[in-house]
CSV table of C-alpha atoms (C1' of nucleotides) in Angstrom, one decimal:
chain,number,residue,atom,x,y,z
A,1,MET,CA,245.1,109.2,-30.0
A,2,SER,CA,248.6,110.3,-29.7
A,3,SER,CA,248.7,113.4,-27.9
A,4,ALA,CA,252.5,113.5,-28.1
A,5,GLU,CA,252.5,115.1,-31.6
A,6,LYS,CA,255.8,116.7,-33.0
A,7,TYR,CA,254.1,119.3,-34.9
A,8,ASP,CA,251.4,121.7,-33.8
A,9,VAL,CA,249.2,123.9,-35.9
A,10,PHE,CA,251.5,126.9,-35.7
A,11,GLN,CA,254.6,125.0,-37.1
A,12,ALA,CA,252.5,123.2,-39.6
A,13,ILE,CA,251.3,126.4,-41.2
A,14,ALA,CA,254.6,128.1,-41.1
A,15,ASP,CA,255.8,126.8,-44.3
A,16,PRO,CA,254.4,128.2,-47.5
A,17,THR,CA,254.4,124.8,-49.3
A,18,ARG,CA,252.2,123.4,-46.6
A,19,ARG,CA,249.9,126.4,-46.9
A,20,LYS,CA,249.5,125.8,-50.5
A,21,VAL,CA,248.7,122.2,-49.8
A,22,LEU,CA,245.9,123.2,-47.6
A,23,GLN,CA,244.5,125.6,-50.0
A,24,LEU,CA,244.5,122.9,-52.8
A,25,LEU,CA,242.7,120.5,-50.4
A,26,SER,CA,240.1,123.1,-49.6
A,27,GLU,CA,238.6,122.2,-53.1
A,28,GLY,CA,238.3,118.5,-52.2
A,29,GLU,CA,240.2,115.3,-51.6
A,30,LEU,CA,243.5,114.7,-53.6
A,31,PRO,CA,246.0,111.9,-54.0
A,32,ILE,CA,249.6,112.6,-53.4
A,33,SER,CA,250.6,112.6,-57.0
A,34,GLU,CA,247.9,115.1,-57.9
A,35,ILE,CA,249.1,117.4,-55.1
A,36,THR,CA,252.7,117.0,-56.2
A,37,SER,CA,251.8,118.1,-59.7
A,38,HIS,CA,251.2,121.6,-58.3
A,39,PHE,CA,254.9,121.9,-57.1
A,40,SER,CA,258.2,121.8,-58.4
A,41,MET,CA,259.5,119.3,-55.8
A,42,SER,CA,259.6,115.7,-55.6
A,43,ARG,CA,256.7,113.5,-54.6
A,44,THR,CA,258.7,112.3,-51.6
A,45,ALA,CA,259.1,115.9,-50.3
A,46,VAL,CA,255.3,116.6,-50.8
A,47,ALA,CA,254.7,113.3,-48.9
A,48,LYS,CA,256.7,114.6,-46.0
A,49,HIS,CA,254.7,117.9,-45.9
A,50,LEU,CA,251.5,115.9,-45.8
A,51,HIS,CA,252.9,113.8,-43.0
A,52,ILE,CA,253.4,117.0,-40.9
A,53,LEU,CA,250.1,118.3,-41.8
A,54,SER,CA,248.6,115.0,-40.7
A,55,GLU,CA,250.5,115.1,-37.4
A,56,ALA,CA,249.0,118.6,-36.8
A,57,GLU,CA,245.7,116.8,-37.8
A,58,LEU,CA,245.1,119.5,-40.4
A,59,VAL,CA,244.7,116.7,-43.0
A,60,SER,CA,243.9,113.2,-43.0
A,61,GLY,CA,244.6,110.6,-45.5
A,62,ARG,CA,242.8,107.4,-46.6
A,63,LYS,CA,244.0,104.7,-48.9
A,64,ILE,CA,241.7,104.1,-52.0
A,65,GLY,CA,243.1,101.3,-54.2
A,66,ARG,CA,246.7,102.1,-54.9
A,67,GLU,CA,246.6,105.8,-54.1
A,68,LYS,CA,246.3,107.7,-50.9
A,69,ARG,CA,243.9,110.5,-50.7
A,70,PHE,CA,244.1,113.5,-48.4
A,71,ARG,CA,241.5,115.8,-47.4
A,72,LEU,CA,241.4,119.0,-45.5
A,73,GLN,CA,240.7,119.0,-41.7
A,74,PRO,CA,240.4,122.4,-40.6
A,75,GLU,CA,239.3,122.0,-37.0
A,76,PRO,CA,242.6,122.5,-35.4
A,77,LEU,CA,242.6,125.9,-37.0
A,78,THR,CA,240.2,126.8,-34.1
A,79,GLU,CA,243.3,126.9,-31.8
A,80,LEU,CA,244.9,129.5,-34.1
A,81,LYS,CA,241.6,131.5,-34.1
A,82,GLN,CA,241.5,131.4,-30.2
A,83,TRP,CA,245.1,132.4,-30.3
A,84,LEU,CA,244.4,135.4,-32.6
A,85,SER,CA,241.3,136.6,-30.9
A,86,PHE,CA,243.4,137.5,-27.8
A,87,TYR,CA,245.4,139.9,-29.9
A,88,GLU,CA,242.6,141.2,-31.9
A,89,LYS,CA,241.6,143.6,-29.2
A,90,PHE,CA,245.0,145.3,-29.4
A,91,TRP,CA,244.7,146.3,-32.9
A,92,ASP,CA,241.2,146.6,-33.0
A,93,ASN,CA,241.0,149.1,-30.3
A,94,LYS,CA,242.5,152.0,-32.4
A,95,LEU,CA,239.5,151.5,-34.7
A,96,SER,CA,237.0,150.8,-31.9
A,97,ILE,CA,237.8,154.1,-30.2
A,98,LEU,CA,237.0,155.9,-33.4
A,99,LYS,CA,233.8,153.9,-33.8
A,100,HIS,CA,232.9,154.6,-30.3
A,101,VAL,CA,233.3,158.3,-30.6
A,102,ILE,CA,231.4,158.4,-33.9
A,103,GLU,CA,228.5,156.3,-32.5
A,104,ASN,CA,228.2,158.2,-29.3
A,105,PRO,CA,228.4,162.0,-30.1
A,106,GLY,CA,227.2,162.9,-26.6
A,107,GLU,CA,230.2,161.1,-24.8
A,108,ASP,CA,233.9,162.1,-24.8
A,109,GLY,CA,235.3,158.6,-25.2
A,110,LEU,CA,237.7,159.3,-22.4
A,111,LYS,CA,237.4,155.9,-20.6
A,112,VAL,CA,238.3,153.8,-23.5
A,113,ILE,CA,241.3,156.0,-24.3
A,114,GLU,CA,242.5,155.7,-20.7
A,115,LYS,CA,242.1,151.9,-21.0
A,116,GLU,CA,244.3,152.1,-24.1
A,117,ASN,CA,246.9,154.0,-22.2
A,118,ASP,CA,247.1,151.0,-19.6
A,119,THR,CA,248.1,148.6,-22.1
A,120,GLN,CA,250.0,150.1,-25.0
A,121,MET,CA,250.9,153.7,-24.4
A,122,ASP,CA,254.1,154.9,-22.9
A,123,LYS,CA,254.5,154.2,-19.2
A,124,PRO,CA,254.6,157.1,-16.6
A,125,ASN,CA,258.0,156.2,-15.5
A,126,GLU,CA,259.5,156.3,-18.8
A,127,ILE,CA,262.3,158.5,-19.7
A,128,THR,CA,261.9,160.4,-22.9
B,1,MET,CA,260.9,150.1,-45.5
B,2,SER,CA,262.6,146.9,-46.4
B,3,SER,CA,260.0,144.8,-48.1
B,4,ALA,CA,262.6,142.1,-48.4
B,5,GLU,CA,262.0,140.6,-44.9
B,6,LYS,CA,263.4,137.3,-43.8
B,7,TYR,CA,260.7,136.2,-41.6
B,8,ASP,CA,257.0,136.5,-42.2
B,9,VAL,CA,254.2,136.5,-39.6
B,10,PHE,CA,253.7,132.8,-40.0
B,11,GLN,CA,257.1,131.9,-39.3
B,12,ALA,CA,257.4,134.5,-36.4
B,13,ILE,CA,254.7,132.9,-34.5
B,14,ALA,CA,255.7,129.2,-35.2
B,15,ASP,CA,258.0,129.3,-32.1
B,16,PRO,CA,256.5,129.0,-28.6
B,17,THR,CA,259.1,131.3,-27.2
B,18,ARG,CA,258.1,134.0,-29.6
B,19,ARG,CA,254.5,133.5,-28.8
B,20,LYS,CA,255.4,133.8,-25.0
B,21,VAL,CA,257.2,137.0,-25.8
B,22,LEU,CA,254.2,138.6,-27.7
B,23,GLN,CA,252.2,137.7,-24.7
B,24,LEU,CA,254.4,139.4,-22.2
B,25,LEU,CA,254.5,142.5,-24.5
B,26,SER,CA,250.7,142.6,-24.6
B,27,GLU,CA,250.8,143.9,-21.2
B,28,GLY,CA,253.0,146.8,-21.9
B,29,GLU,CA,256.6,147.9,-23.2
B,30,LEU,CA,259.5,145.8,-21.7
B,31,PRO,CA,263.3,146.0,-22.0
B,32,ILE,CA,265.2,142.9,-23.2
B,33,SER,CA,266.5,141.9,-19.9
B,34,GLU,CA,263.1,142.1,-18.2
B,35,ILE,CA,261.8,139.8,-21.0
B,36,THR,CA,264.8,137.5,-20.6
B,37,SER,CA,264.0,137.0,-16.9
B,38,HIS,CA,260.7,135.1,-17.9
B,39,PHE,CA,262.7,132.5,-19.9
B,40,SER,CA,265.5,129.9,-18.9
B,41,MET,CA,267.6,130.9,-21.9
B,42,SER,CA,270.4,133.6,-22.5
B,43,ARG,CA,269.7,137.0,-23.0
B,44,THR,CA,271.3,136.7,-26.4
B,45,ALA,CA,268.9,134.0,-27.5
B,46,VAL,CA,265.9,136.2,-26.5
B,47,ALA,CA,267.4,139.2,-28.4
B,48,LYS,CA,267.4,137.0,-31.4
B,49,HIS,CA,263.8,136.0,-31.1
B,50,LEU,CA,263.2,139.7,-30.5
B,51,HIS,CA,265.0,140.4,-33.9
B,52,ILE,CA,262.9,137.8,-35.6
B,53,LEU,CA,259.6,139.4,-34.3
B,54,SER,CA,261.0,142.7,-35.4
B,55,GLU,CA,261.6,141.6,-38.9
B,56,ALA,CA,257.9,140.4,-38.8
B,57,GLU,CA,257.0,143.9,-37.4
B,58,LEU,CA,255.2,142.3,-34.8
B,59,VAL,CA,257.4,144.2,-32.2
B,60,SER,CA,259.2,147.6,-32.3
B,61,GLY,CA,262.2,148.5,-30.2
B,62,ARG,CA,263.2,152.0,-29.2
B,63,LYS,CA,266.3,152.9,-27.0
B,64,ILE,CA,265.7,154.4,-23.8
B,65,GLY,CA,269.0,155.4,-22.1
B,66,ARG,CA,271.1,152.2,-22.0
B,67,GLU,CA,268.1,149.9,-22.5
B,68,LYS,CA,266.0,149.0,-25.5
B,69,ARG,CA,262.4,148.7,-24.9
B,70,PHE,CA,260.1,146.5,-26.8
B,71,ARG,CA,256.4,146.9,-27.5
B,72,LEU,CA,253.8,144.8,-29.3
B,73,GLN,CA,252.9,145.8,-32.8
B,74,PRO,CA,249.9,143.4,-33.5
B,75,GLU,CA,249.0,144.8,-37.0
B,76,PRO,CA,250.7,142.1,-38.9
B,77,LEU,CA,248.4,139.6,-37.4
B,78,THR,CA,245.6,140.8,-39.7
B,79,GLU,CA,247.3,138.9,-42.5
B,80,LEU,CA,246.9,135.9,-40.4
B,81,LYS,CA,243.3,136.5,-39.5
B,82,GLN,CA,242.7,137.0,-43.2
B,83,TRP,CA,244.3,133.8,-44.1
B,84,LEU,CA,242.4,132.1,-41.3
B,85,SER,CA,239.0,133.7,-42.5
B,86,PHE,CA,239.4,131.5,-45.6
B,87,TYR,CA,239.3,128.4,-43.7
B,88,GLU,CA,236.7,129.3,-41.3
B,89,LYS,CA,233.9,128.6,-43.7
B,90,PHE,CA,235.1,125.0,-43.9
B,91,TRP,CA,234.8,124.3,-40.2
B,92,ASP,CA,232.0,126.7,-39.5
B,93,ASN,CA,229.9,125.2,-42.3
B,94,LYS,CA,228.9,122.1,-40.1
B,95,LEU,CA,227.5,124.4,-37.5
B,96,SER,CA,226.2,127.0,-39.8
B,97,ILE,CA,224.1,124.3,-41.7
B,98,LEU,CA,222.6,123.5,-38.4
B,99,LYS,CA,222.1,127.1,-37.6
B,100,HIS,CA,220.5,127.8,-40.7
B,101,VAL,CA,218.1,125.0,-40.3
B,102,ILE,CA,217.0,126.1,-37.1
B,103,GLU,CA,216.8,129.6,-37.8
B,104,ASN,CA,214.7,128.9,-40.9
B,105,PRO,CA,212.2,126.3,-40.1
B,106,GLY,CA,210.1,126.9,-43.2
B,107,GLU,CA,213.2,126.2,-45.5
B,108,ASP,CA,214.8,123.0,-46.1
B,109,GLY,CA,218.3,124.1,-46.3
B,110,LEU,CA,219.2,121.9,-49.1
B,111,LYS,CA,221.1,124.6,-51.0
B,112,VAL,CA,223.8,125.1,-48.5
B,113,ILE,CA,224.1,121.3,-48.1
B,114,GLU,CA,224.7,120.9,-51.7
B,115,LYS,CA,227.2,123.6,-51.7
B,116,GLU,CA,228.9,121.6,-48.8
B,117,ASN,CA,228.9,118.6,-51.0
B,118,ASP,CA,230.8,120.5,-53.7
B,119,THR,CA,233.7,121.2,-51.5
B,120,GLN,CA,234.2,118.6,-48.8
B,121,MET,CA,232.1,115.5,-49.5
B,122,ASP,CA,233.4,112.4,-51.5
B,123,LYS,CA,233.6,112.7,-55.0
B,124,PRO,CA,231.2,110.9,-57.4
B,125,ASN,CA,234.0,109.0,-59.1
B,126,GLU,CA,235.4,107.7,-55.8
B,127,ILE,CA,236.1,103.9,-55.4
B,128,THR,CA,235.0,102.6,-52.2
C,1,DA,C1',252.3,86.8,-65.6
C,2,DT,C1',254.1,91.1,-66.5
C,3,DT,C1',254.5,95.7,-66.5
C,4,DA,C1',253.1,100.4,-65.2
C,5,DT,C1',251.5,103.1,-61.2
C,6,DA,C1',251.2,105.1,-56.5
C,7,DT,C1',253.1,105.0,-52.7
C,8,DA,C1',256.4,104.0,-48.4
C,9,DA,C1',260.7,103.8,-46.3
C,10,DA,C1',265.4,104.7,-45.6
C,11,DA,C1',269.9,106.9,-46.2
C,12,DC,C1',271.9,110.9,-47.0
C,13,DC,C1',272.8,115.9,-47.8
C,14,DT,C1',272.7,121.2,-47.1
C,15,DT,C1',270.8,125.1,-44.9
C,16,DT,C1',268.5,127.1,-41.3
C,17,DT,C1',267.1,127.4,-36.5
C,18,DG,C1',267.8,127.9,-31.8
C,19,DG,C1',270.9,128.1,-28.8
C,20,DT,C1',275.7,129.1,-26.4
C,21,DT,C1',280.1,131.8,-25.1
C,22,DT,C1',283.2,135.6,-25.7
C,23,DC,C1',284.3,140.1,-26.4
C,24,DA,C1',283.2,145.1,-27.5
C,25,DT,C1',280.5,149.4,-26.7
C,26,DG,C1',277.5,152.8,-24.7
C,27,DT,C1',275.4,154.8,-20.4
C,28,DC,C1',274.4,155.3,-15.7
C,29,DA,C1',276.0,156.0,-10.9
C,30,DA,C1',279.3,156.6,-7.1
D,1,DT,C1',287.0,158.1,-13.6
D,2,DT,C1',285.9,153.7,-12.5
D,3,DG,C1',282.6,150.2,-12.2
D,4,DA,C1',278.3,148.2,-13.1
D,5,DC,C1',274.6,147.4,-16.4
D,6,DA,C1',272.2,146.7,-20.8
D,7,DT,C1',272.9,145.7,-24.9
D,8,DG,C1',275.3,144.5,-29.6
D,9,DA,C1',278.0,141.5,-32.5
D,10,DA,C1',280.6,137.7,-33.8
D,11,DA,C1',282.0,132.9,-33.8
D,12,DC,C1',280.7,128.7,-33.0
D,13,DC,C1',277.8,124.4,-32.4
D,14,DA,C1',274.1,120.7,-32.5
D,15,DA,C1',269.8,119.5,-34.0
D,16,DA,C1',266.0,120.2,-37.0
D,17,DA,C1',264.0,121.2,-41.6
D,18,DG,C1',263.5,120.7,-46.3
D,19,DG,C1',265.0,118.6,-49.8
D,20,DT,C1',267.1,114.4,-52.8
D,21,DT,C1',267.8,109.6,-54.6
D,22,DT,C1',267.4,104.9,-53.9
D,23,DT,C1',265.0,100.7,-52.9
D,24,DA,C1',260.9,98.1,-51.9
D,25,DT,C1',255.9,96.9,-51.9
D,26,DA,C1',251.1,96.8,-53.1
D,27,DT,C1',247.6,97.5,-56.6
D,28,DA,C1',245.9,98.0,-61.4
D,29,DA,C1',245.7,97.1,-66.2
D,30,DT,C1',247.3,94.4,-70.2
DNA sequence: ATTATATAAAACCTTTTGGTTTCATGTCAA
DNA sequence: TTGACATGAAACCAAAAGGTTTTATATAAT
């Protein structure tokens, strides 16, 4: 439900505190007070971070007795992974050209180098 | 130089405008005014975003005549990729258990399921 | 029944963010 | 040399982010 979320994954992981929270929860479910003990800020502050992570659906909380336990919900990170995968080709190419040349000693590897020119190298109309 | 940067990759990509800038630059080098034409905000605002991306070393700018052209520098995204790779095992496992079972009809796959229990399933001391 | 625990919610505060407008500067073109 | 163009830099501004403290409520334990 609620597709009108205030925080997305990108914003959620931008804060170092929230990344540390995710890391803590990666080892298992934890109540707020337990999580708080790992930081030097108030419980309320941590609760707010958890709320933000919740909105991004990176964590979920359930009430157990008088405490609320949070657990990691890593699924939304797939969006990040997808986003990343688009850019991987840009930095991988420098390596993959080398890889290609090494693995194909018969060829000269010119095609892949030309493709690299298309995207990242200086444009022909450039003034130097 | 300058290892005391104000913005890291996580913060840099948190803003949708900056992500769009990266996408634009993925097609090649562009001057500020060109980039600005793709947004409905002032050139100054875009320049600030570029400055932030610059500090995160996701873009670099060089002066060509009277214009400054920016290009994508995707290398810092490896940090993001590394961070992500840690969490991939948590959401991949659900699939990889299945994959393992399918690909190894002789085994029962119990070990990997036990490991999953260690990290993500309910704790034994839990009150339900 | 009483007290301690775990959290929720609200009010408040300061700094950062994301934007604007204005003015100054360097470069290209006529 | 005189504009036009592309950018840089500074001052300013409103809203959001990241905290705090205070007050209230539900549950557990004695």
